[in-house]
XYZ file of C-alpha atoms in Angstrom:
568
model
C 0.000 0.000 0.000
C 1.501 3.290 -1.111
C 0.454 6.637 0.454
C 1.853 9.815 -1.100
C 1.454 13.333 0.283
C 0.884 16.380 -1.950
C 0.430 19.927 -0.629
C -1.734 22.577 -2.291
C -1.734 26.358 -1.974
C -3.631 29.330 -3.317
C -7.066 30.857 -2.691
C -8.870 28.165 -4.691
C -6.737 25.162 -3.735
C -9.527 23.338 -1.883
C -12.077 23.816 -4.662
C -9.563 22.649 -7.278
C -8.830 19.546 -5.239
C -12.504 18.713 -4.743
C -13.114 19.271 -8.446
C -10.343 16.846 -9.320
C -11.497 14.212 -6.821
C -15.045 14.137 -8.177
C -14.164 14.796 -11.800
C -13.408 12.363 -14.628
C -9.656 12.420 -14.054
C -6.931 13.464 -16.444
C -7.405 10.310 -18.523
C -11.035 9.503 -17.639
C -9.709 7.046 -15.065
C -12.098 8.059 -12.254
C -14.982 5.605 -12.034
C -17.843 6.223 -9.603
C -16.053 8.722 -7.295
C -17.796 8.897 -3.901
C -17.081 9.586 -0.242
C -16.172 6.668 2.001
C -15.329 8.734 5.111
C -15.163 12.320 6.366
C -14.282 14.331 9.474
C -17.878 14.322 10.758
C -19.365 11.293 9.000
C -22.025 13.262 7.087
C -20.177 15.644 4.748
C -21.939 16.423 1.440
C -21.082 13.854 -1.254
C -21.062 15.121 -4.867
C -20.904 11.509 -6.055
C -23.994 10.371 -4.138
C -26.435 13.284 -4.482
C -28.669 12.291 -7.426
C -31.247 15.028 -6.848
C -28.795 17.937 -6.776
C -26.367 19.439 -9.232
C -22.993 17.764 -8.510
C -21.206 21.098 -9.019
C -23.330 22.723 -6.307
C -22.595 19.873 -3.913
C -18.858 20.133 -4.689
C -18.997 23.879 -3.950
C -20.719 23.138 -0.633
C -18.139 20.500 0.322
C -15.220 22.801 -0.544
C -16.794 25.624 1.502
C -17.175 23.384 4.562
C -13.610 22.085 4.268
C -12.293 25.636 3.851
C -14.205 27.201 6.758
C -11.357 26.931 9.366
C -8.881 28.326 6.825
C -11.032 31.331 5.970
C -11.522 32.114 9.668
C -7.786 32.889 9.904
C -7.869 35.337 7.002
C -4.377 36.728 6.327
C -2.926 34.498 9.044
C -3.738 31.317 7.119
C -0.736 29.129 6.230
C 0.873 29.181 2.786
C -0.124 25.578 2.086
C -3.764 24.971 2.916
C -4.530 21.580 1.340
C -3.137 18.197 2.339
C -3.804 15.587 -0.370
C -2.827 11.931 0.095
C -3.632 9.255 -2.507
C -3.463 5.733 -1.019
C -3.132 2.895 -3.503
C -3.189 -0.885 -3.034
C -1.144 -3.315 -5.129
C -2.776 -4.914 -8.197
C -2.674 -8.364 -6.593
C -4.278 -7.217 -3.309
C -7.847 -8.244 -2.427
C -10.476 -5.596 -3.148
C -11.329 -3.698 0.029
C -14.879 -2.600 0.848
C -15.865 1.034 1.362
C -15.920 0.406 5.121
C -12.390 -1.001 5.019
C -11.129 1.937 2.974
C -12.816 4.261 5.498
C -10.833 2.575 8.281
C -7.649 2.961 6.236
C -8.360 6.676 5.781
C -8.972 7.245 9.508
C -5.720 5.483 10.383
C -3.767 7.513 7.822
C -5.062 10.941 8.955
C -4.482 9.974 12.593
C -0.891 8.869 11.905
C -0.180 12.056 9.943
C -1.408 14.330 12.743
C -4.252 15.648 10.584
C -6.999 14.132 12.727
C -5.704 12.228 15.794
C -8.155 9.741 17.324
C -10.663 11.434 19.628
C -9.554 14.981 18.740
C -12.779 16.928 18.136
C -10.919 20.080 17.086
C -8.849 18.351 14.397
C -8.633 19.279 10.730
C -11.525 18.677 8.366
C -10.939 15.915 5.839
C -12.653 13.605 3.366
C -11.729 10.294 1.718
C -12.891 9.720 -1.872
C -12.826 6.365 -3.614
C -12.175 6.407 -7.355
C -11.729 2.724 -8.103
C -11.305 -0.673 -6.473
C -7.631 -0.152 -5.705
C -7.280 3.361 -4.262
C -8.691 6.329 -2.387
C -7.742 10.011 -2.124
C -7.700 11.756 1.241
C -7.999 15.547 1.194
C -7.770 17.805 4.264
C -7.400 21.502 4.994
C -4.376 22.445 7.085
C -6.077 24.522 9.765
C -7.706 22.779 12.717
C -11.278 23.563 13.644
C -9.966 25.275 16.798
C -7.866 27.599 14.591
C -4.477 26.020 15.351
C -2.103 24.347 12.890
C -1.946 20.534 12.900
C 1.192 18.922 14.278
C 2.274 16.834 11.309
C 6.030 16.576 11.821
C 7.474 13.909 9.515
C 3.990 13.056 8.259
C 5.315 11.240 5.173
C 7.353 8.903 7.334
C 4.448 8.434 9.754
C 1.915 7.473 7.086
C 4.382 5.067 5.477
C 4.886 3.387 8.846
C 1.120 3.145 9.352
C 0.725 1.738 5.831
C 3.088 -1.112 6.723
C 0.812 -1.956 9.683
C -2.315 -1.754 7.501
C -0.749 -4.207 5.035
C -0.346 -6.743 7.843
C -3.822 -6.201 9.286
C -5.588 -6.563 5.917
C -3.372 -9.230 4.386
C -2.089 -6.930 1.636
C 1.198 -7.047 -0.218
C 3.896 -6.019 2.269
C 6.275 -3.382 0.918
C 9.840 -2.919 2.123
C 10.351 -0.268 4.813
C 12.435 2.640 3.561
C 15.048 4.883 5.138
C 14.221 8.149 3.392
C 17.061 7.918 0.859
C 15.035 6.869 -2.193
C 14.797 9.181 -5.169
C 11.554 11.107 -5.481
C 8.956 9.213 -7.471
C 7.316 10.781 -10.522
C 3.902 12.234 -9.764
C 0.733 10.834 -11.302
C 0.536 14.010 -13.370
C 4.003 13.269 -14.785
C 2.996 9.677 -15.551
C -0.147 10.781 -17.399
C 1.846 13.334 -19.366
C 4.401 10.729 -20.445
C 1.603 8.358 -21.433
C -0.093 11.040 -23.549
C 3.182 11.731 -25.331
C 3.821 8.040 -25.954
C 6.905 7.975 -23.704
C 7.946 4.923 -21.665
C 9.533 7.059 -18.933
C 8.700 10.407 -17.359
C 10.890 13.464 -17.877
C 12.043 13.176 -14.261
C 13.278 9.599 -14.802
C 15.038 10.431 -18.080
C 16.780 13.414 -16.523
C 17.856 11.431 -13.461
C 19.461 8.788 -15.680
C 21.299 11.359 -17.798
C 22.526 13.349 -14.814
C 23.800 10.171 -13.148
C 25.678 9.229 -16.313
C 27.196 12.700 -16.546
C 28.409 12.427 -12.949
C 29.947 9.026 -13.675
C 31.724 10.276 -16.801
C 32.879 13.723 -15.640
C 36.202 14.501 -13.995
C 35.341 18.138 -13.208
C 32.324 20.346 -12.658
C 32.822 22.093 -15.996
C 32.955 18.732 -17.771
C 29.796 17.628 -15.929
C 27.808 20.538 -17.377
C 29.381 20.026 -20.810
C 28.338 16.375 -20.815
C 24.779 17.272 -19.846
C 24.606 19.602 -22.825
C 25.977 16.856 -25.083
C 23.285 14.483 -23.762
C 20.543 16.878 -24.864
C 19.796 18.270 -21.403
C 19.056 21.977 -20.948
C 20.874 23.318 -17.882
C 20.030 26.427 -15.837
C 22.695 27.244 -13.211
C 21.616 28.930 -9.988
C 24.047 31.691 -9.052
C 24.441 33.730 -5.897
C 25.096 37.481 -5.544
C 28.819 36.789 -5.845
C 28.325 35.061 -9.179
C 29.241 31.645 -7.764
C 27.172 28.678 -8.958
C 25.126 27.423 -5.999
C 22.973 24.837 -7.754
C 21.423 23.876 -11.032
C 18.166 22.866 -12.678
C 17.674 20.716 -15.763
C 14.946 20.292 -18.356
C 14.339 18.224 -21.460
C 13.939 20.129 -24.730
C 10.263 20.108 -25.680
C 9.050 19.246 -22.165
C 6.924 22.300 -21.370
C 4.028 23.236 -19.109
C 0.663 24.614 -20.193
C 2.216 28.055 -20.622
C 4.853 26.717 -23.021
C 7.638 27.146 -20.463
C 10.306 24.459 -19.808
C 9.594 22.135 -16.877
C 12.636 22.466 -14.633
C 13.894 19.962 -12.061
C 16.589 20.850 -9.552
C 19.238 18.195 -9.014
C 18.091 17.507 -5.455
C 14.529 16.787 -6.635
C 15.847 14.141 -9.030
C 17.706 12.372 -6.216
C 19.342 13.398 -2.961
C 22.827 12.556 -4.227
C 22.398 14.637 -7.407
C 22.406 18.042 -5.726
C 25.363 20.179 -6.774
C 27.108 19.986 -3.355
C 26.882 16.168 -3.434
C 28.117 16.064 -7.029
C 31.057 18.280 -6.081
C 31.964 15.869 -3.284
C 31.884 12.999 -5.758
C 34.023 14.853 -8.318
C 36.533 15.883 -5.651
C 36.957 12.221 -4.694
C 37.724 11.253 -8.291
C 40.061 14.075 -9.225
C 43.608 13.544 -10.529
C 45.821 11.154 -8.594
C 48.409 12.828 -6.350
C 51.149 10.867 -8.116
C 51.573 9.783 -11.701
C 50.017 6.413 -12.482
C 51.225 4.236 -15.328
C 48.521 4.232 -18.000
C 46.856 0.923 -18.754
C 43.739 -0.590 -20.279
C 40.856 1.171 -18.460
C 38.574 -1.850 -18.920
C 41.116 -4.055 -17.152
C 41.551 -1.478 -14.399
C 37.790 -1.233 -13.932
C 37.438 -5.014 -13.797
C 40.243 -5.382 -11.257
C 38.712 -2.681 -9.050
C 35.224 -4.215 -9.361
C 36.607 -7.610 -8.365
C 37.871 -6.022 -5.139
C 34.396 -4.784 -4.149
C 33.334 -8.074 -2.459
C 36.408 -7.823 -0.231
C 35.505 -4.269 0.773
C 31.954 -5.371 1.574
C 33.109 -8.142 3.898
C 35.811 -6.269 5.842
C 33.463 -4.311 8.075
C 34.237 -0.667 7.166
C 30.735 0.533 6.319
C 31.817 3.929 4.978
C 34.228 2.315 2.527
C 31.582 -0.265 1.591
C 29.037 2.467 0.862
C 31.583 4.282 -1.288
C 32.217 1.092 -3.247
C 28.482 0.602 -3.846
C 28.163 4.126 -5.210
C 31.058 3.416 -7.585
C 29.477 0.108 -8.603
C 26.390 2.074 -9.604
C 28.597 4.098 -11.952
C 29.888 0.835 -13.463
C 26.349 -0.331 -14.177
C 25.490 3.075 -15.673
C 28.453 2.557 -18.007
C 27.731 -0.964 -19.258
C 24.814 -0.133 -21.613
C 26.879 2.251 -23.756
C 28.919 -0.529 -25.402
C 26.391 -3.338 -25.124
C 24.911 -4.998 -28.209
C 21.303 -3.951 -28.906
C 19.951 -7.301 -27.707
C 21.360 -6.706 -24.189
C 21.118 -2.929 -23.902
C 17.589 -2.828 -22.474
C 18.384 -5.354 -19.727
C 21.529 -3.472 -18.733
C 19.651 -0.172 -18.629
C 17.050 -1.751 -16.350
C 19.827 -3.198 -14.196
C 21.386 0.251 -13.799
C 18.011 1.817 -13.006
C 17.261 -0.866 -10.401
C 20.664 -0.678 -8.708
C 20.393 3.099 -8.408
C 18.290 2.475 -5.272
C 21.009 0.208 -3.847
C 23.679 2.912 -4.081
C 22.195 5.101 -1.305
C 21.709 4.563 2.404
C 22.022 6.560 5.610
C 25.704 5.557 5.823
C 28.090 8.259 4.616
C 30.135 7.040 1.666
C 33.943 7.105 1.664
C 34.217 7.969 -2.012
C 37.986 8.298 -1.953
C 38.259 4.526 -1.435
C 36.752 3.983 -4.910
C 38.961 6.509 -6.716
C 40.598 3.920 -9.000
C 37.277 2.445 -10.100
C 35.725 5.838 -10.774
C 38.762 7.052 -12.720
C 38.731 3.954 -14.897
C 34.989 4.406 -15.550
C 35.661 7.994 -16.600
C 38.414 6.799 -18.969
C 36.043 4.287 -20.594
C 33.377 6.967 -21.044
C 36.003 9.025 -22.884
C 37.132 6.104 -25.078
C 34.393 3.423 -24.917
C 35.881 1.328 -27.743
C 39.167 0.629 -25.952
C 38.249 -3.057 -25.841
C 36.751 -3.242 -29.285
C 36.399 -7.026 -29.345
C 33.724 -6.913 -26.652
C 35.878 -8.649 -24.066
C 36.069 -5.518 -21.903
C 32.310 -5.355 -21.372
C 32.166 -9.128 -20.858
C 34.891 -9.012 -18.202
C 33.275 -6.081 -16.432
C 29.830 -7.696 -16.453
C 31.316 -10.899 -15.058
C 32.896 -8.991 -12.156
C 29.804 -6.820 -11.605
C 27.569 -9.871 -11.175
C 29.561 -11.094 -8.202
C 29.805 -7.582 -6.742
C 26.012 -7.140 -6.913
C 25.501 -10.451 -5.088
C 27.736 -9.251 -2.265
C 25.947 -5.887 -2.295
C 22.673 -7.730 -1.736
C 24.159 -9.567 1.269
C 25.659 -6.362 2.670
C 22.306 -4.572 2.549
C 20.591 -7.601 4.094
C 23.099 -7.534 6.965
C 22.355 -3.847 7.567
C 18.576 -4.345 7.255
C 18.327 -2.094 4.192
C 15.215 -3.786 2.857
C 14.585 -1.594 -0.186
C 18.247 -1.618 -1.202
C 18.450 -5.384 -0.833
C 15.369 -5.808 -3.032
C 16.890 -3.425 -5.595
C 20.124 -5.437 -5.730
C 18.127 -8.644 -6.132
C 16.204 -7.162 -9.060
C 19.477 -5.949 -10.575
C 20.750 -9.526 -10.627
C 17.761 -10.637 -12.680
C 18.559 -8.101 -15.408
C 22.315 -8.733 -15.343
C 21.801 -12.474 -15.689
C 19.494 -11.876 -18.669
C 22.182 -9.723 -20.321
C 25.051 -12.085 -19.541
C 24.617 -14.520 -22.414
C 24.250 -11.991 -25.272
C 27.395 -10.158 -24.113
C 29.672 -12.922 -22.883
C 28.960 -15.735 -25.335
C 30.082 -13.850 -28.496
C 33.306 -12.754 -26.783
C 34.044 -16.313 -25.663
C 33.209 -17.582 -29.143
C 35.737 -15.223 -30.727
C 38.427 -16.510 -28.382
C 37.477 -20.155 -28.947
C 38.045 -19.751 -32.682
C 41.762 -19.311 -31.931
C 42.070 -22.303 -29.575
C 45.419 -24.188 -29.608
C 45.793 -27.851 -30.534
C 44.771 -30.823 -28.427
C 48.283 -31.465 -27.100
C 48.494 -27.932 -25.706
C 45.033 -28.165 -24.204
C 45.929 -31.487 -22.551
C 48.948 -29.782 -20.963
C 46.772 -26.960 -19.624
C 44.226 -29.462 -18.310
C 47.040 -31.241 -16.435
C 48.034 -27.932 -14.792
C 44.433 -27.329 -13.758
C 44.042 -30.755 -12.170
C 47.093 -30.096 -10.062
C 46.133 -26.511 -9.093
C 42.360 -26.828 -8.493
C 41.399 -30.500 -8.541
C 37.960 -29.696 -7.106
C 37.086 -27.508 -10.122
C 39.249 -28.973 -12.898
C 36.666 -31.282 -14.481
C 33.965 -28.579 -14.494
C 36.379 -26.219 -16.214
C 37.574 -28.700 -18.839
C 34.003 -29.752 -19.655
C 32.718 -26.162 -19.781
C 31.964 -24.692 -23.200
C 34.336 -21.824 -22.345
C 37.263 -24.260 -22.102
C 38.514 -23.475 -25.619
C 38.435 -19.744 -24.851
C 40.416 -20.360 -21.660
C 42.983 -22.409 -23.574
C 43.293 -19.545 -26.085
C 44.128 -16.897 -23.482
C 46.623 -19.273 -21.808
C 48.334 -19.837 -25.164
C 48.392 -16.108 -25.892
C 49.867 -15.421 -22.447
C 52.630 -17.928 -23.174
C 53.273 -16.264 -26.514
C 53.877 -12.988 -24.644
C 56.477 -14.616 -22.398
C 54.348 -15.673 -19.437
C 54.551 -19.156 -17.994
C 51.227 -20.971 -18.263
C 51.533 -22.418 -14.745
C 52.545 -19.048 -13.286
C 49.751 -17.043 -14.874
C 47.223 -19.727 -13.961
C 48.341 -19.604 -10.321
C 48.079 -15.832 -10.340
C 44.537 -15.984 -11.692
C 43.520 -18.548 -9.090
C 45.026 -16.499 -6.270
C 42.928 -13.435 -7.151
C 39.692 -14.995 -5.965
C 38.202 -18.370 -5.127
C 36.195 -20.163 -7.798
C 33.762 -21.505 -5.200
C 31.159 -18.833 -5.980
C 31.574 -18.981 -9.764
C 28.799 -20.713 -11.659
C 31.004 -20.719 -14.774
C 34.576 -21.010 -13.476
C 36.028 -21.425 -16.978
C 34.785 -18.012 -18.124
C 35.845 -16.405 -14.827
C 39.384 -17.732 -15.312
C 39.367 -16.710 -18.969
C 38.881 -13.024 -18.174
C 41.422 -13.026 -15.365
C 44.082 -14.701 -17.483
C 43.385 -12.454 -20.449
C 44.108 -9.416 -18.287
C 47.176 -10.963 -16.704
C 48.481 -12.180 -20.038
C 48.403 -8.705 -21.548
C 50.688 -7.327 -18.874
C 54.423 -7.098 -19.345
C 55.965 -10.518 -18.738
C 58.389 -10.875 -15.829
C 61.987 -11.796 -16.405
C 63.360 -15.252 -15.459
C 64.575 -14.120 -12.011
C 61.268 -12.482 -11.152
C 59.362 -15.583 -12.284
C 61.561 -17.788 -10.130
C 60.987 -15.562 -7.106
C 57.227 -15.603 -7.714
C 57.271 -19.389 -7.974
C 59.028 -19.680 -4.602
C 56.529 -17.239 -3.058
C 53.564 -19.147 -4.503
C 54.886 -22.440 -3.145
C 54.952 -20.979 0.386
C 51.391 -19.555 0.221
C 48.239 -21.485 1.231
C 46.063 -22.590 -1.678
C 44.040 -19.819 -3.238
C 40.756 -21.633 -2.834
C 41.070 -22.173 0.899
C 42.434 -18.736 1.726
C 39.919 -16.800 -0.335
C 36.897 -18.851 0.625
C 37.705 -18.286 4.283
C 37.170 -14.564 3.800
C 33.556 -15.037 2.737
C 30.879 -16.226 5.200
C 29.589 -19.661 4.291
C 26.048 -18.344 3.981
C 27.199 -15.799 1.437
C 29.180 -18.389 -0.511
C 26.208 -20.729 -0.814
C 23.815 -17.957 -1.783
C 26.302 -16.542 -4.253
C 26.670 -19.917 -5.940
C 22.913 -20.045 -6.372
C 22.614 -16.532 -7.805
C 25.788 -16.085 -9.810
C 24.996 -15.912 -13.590
């Protein structure tokens, strides 16, 4: 059950609201509008007065609702109307008028509009439009002339809605923490539907602003990217000329006066205000020391593979920073995806957006490397033109999202956990169309049987528990190809295989052959060590515990088992 509070102002706000509640609706969606409850139990009902002109009855109802407001004259508050639609889920049982009346009384009591037993409370009505929802409208002056105490009313009615869901056997929604992005209004939804758009202007702008933040390395570049994405920007400047904020609009999205419909960054999402964006950009500025340039896809994959470790080490601020950076990775993936997978990846990014925010302050500096590599890919998206870059990054992101789901579950972030779970569904749907072609290209260059037998022998010695699954996997030829190419660049097959296995356990990999393929491809493209360095590494590897045991120990057994079920 979803309640949503809207405030109205102006001398005719109450009459406009009553007119809407008993009218046909913006898309003729109002069927049989009628009162189910009111402040006194016998308010005039424009929907159930067959012998009177409905307009006259609506005027009478608006006058009665407005009476306490008009008594205050010039001392009346700026906002005089409190409007709260309450909607049930499509699969919920149909409630009776009496049940909806009880829901309305509980909502206005929780909000402080009309506490139980308070005879001087605000005047209100509840109007039913259809089987699945009602609208509650109240005036924001009590009958004793005082203002209602409705501190944190949105949070209060959401809490009461969770109790109503239990009492009436309705679909139980996840409790929130106040960090979700603002939902589009019904007016915005109707407008998008009239224009034949799948998403509202607010949702389109939020996606584009998020992508600009992920791609930009400076504030100036952020605004330049927005312009390149077709977003109209209006900076907000102070008396000193400094930019204090910004608003954005889509070209052609206008109101009834033909003026652009502007959205400030903070109304798109809390983390898209200019101060928050500046914090993010400051944490991803130039490195204090020169860093050797490399393949940004490989750097992004390596940093993404480290996210599960950050999520299991216990530093919540670092973990939150990593999740925010992972959201930027998912925003990036659709830009180089094949058309068949683009829609799923866009939905994955949109779903995970909710999982990137919580009440925990993010340590964004901890994710500097990942964010810088994402920015580099935005600048040159075709760096890995064979598609292997996107395949590697998707492979690493899948595991990271699984651990994100567990992290949110541990911290009782119900909405974020559900968002991460939904993200997995879309990523898994996109996995095949992206990864299979890249593996197929590698398999076409597979070495001969003798070489593959030698690699299989190495695997059976290094990871006997996974060797047969790997050799029988359809990605085996691709794995053999990257091992052969690593050898051709001067790497030892055994050495590079051990390095790949030491990076992370294969216990949570549903397709260990493809996981190893991407790791070895990255390792194989690095500069090969000289003979002395290889000998030293071999001695060091011989003294280390096995990769499988050491890495698996770092992950709780419950997470390992769940990850195995959900991975790809």
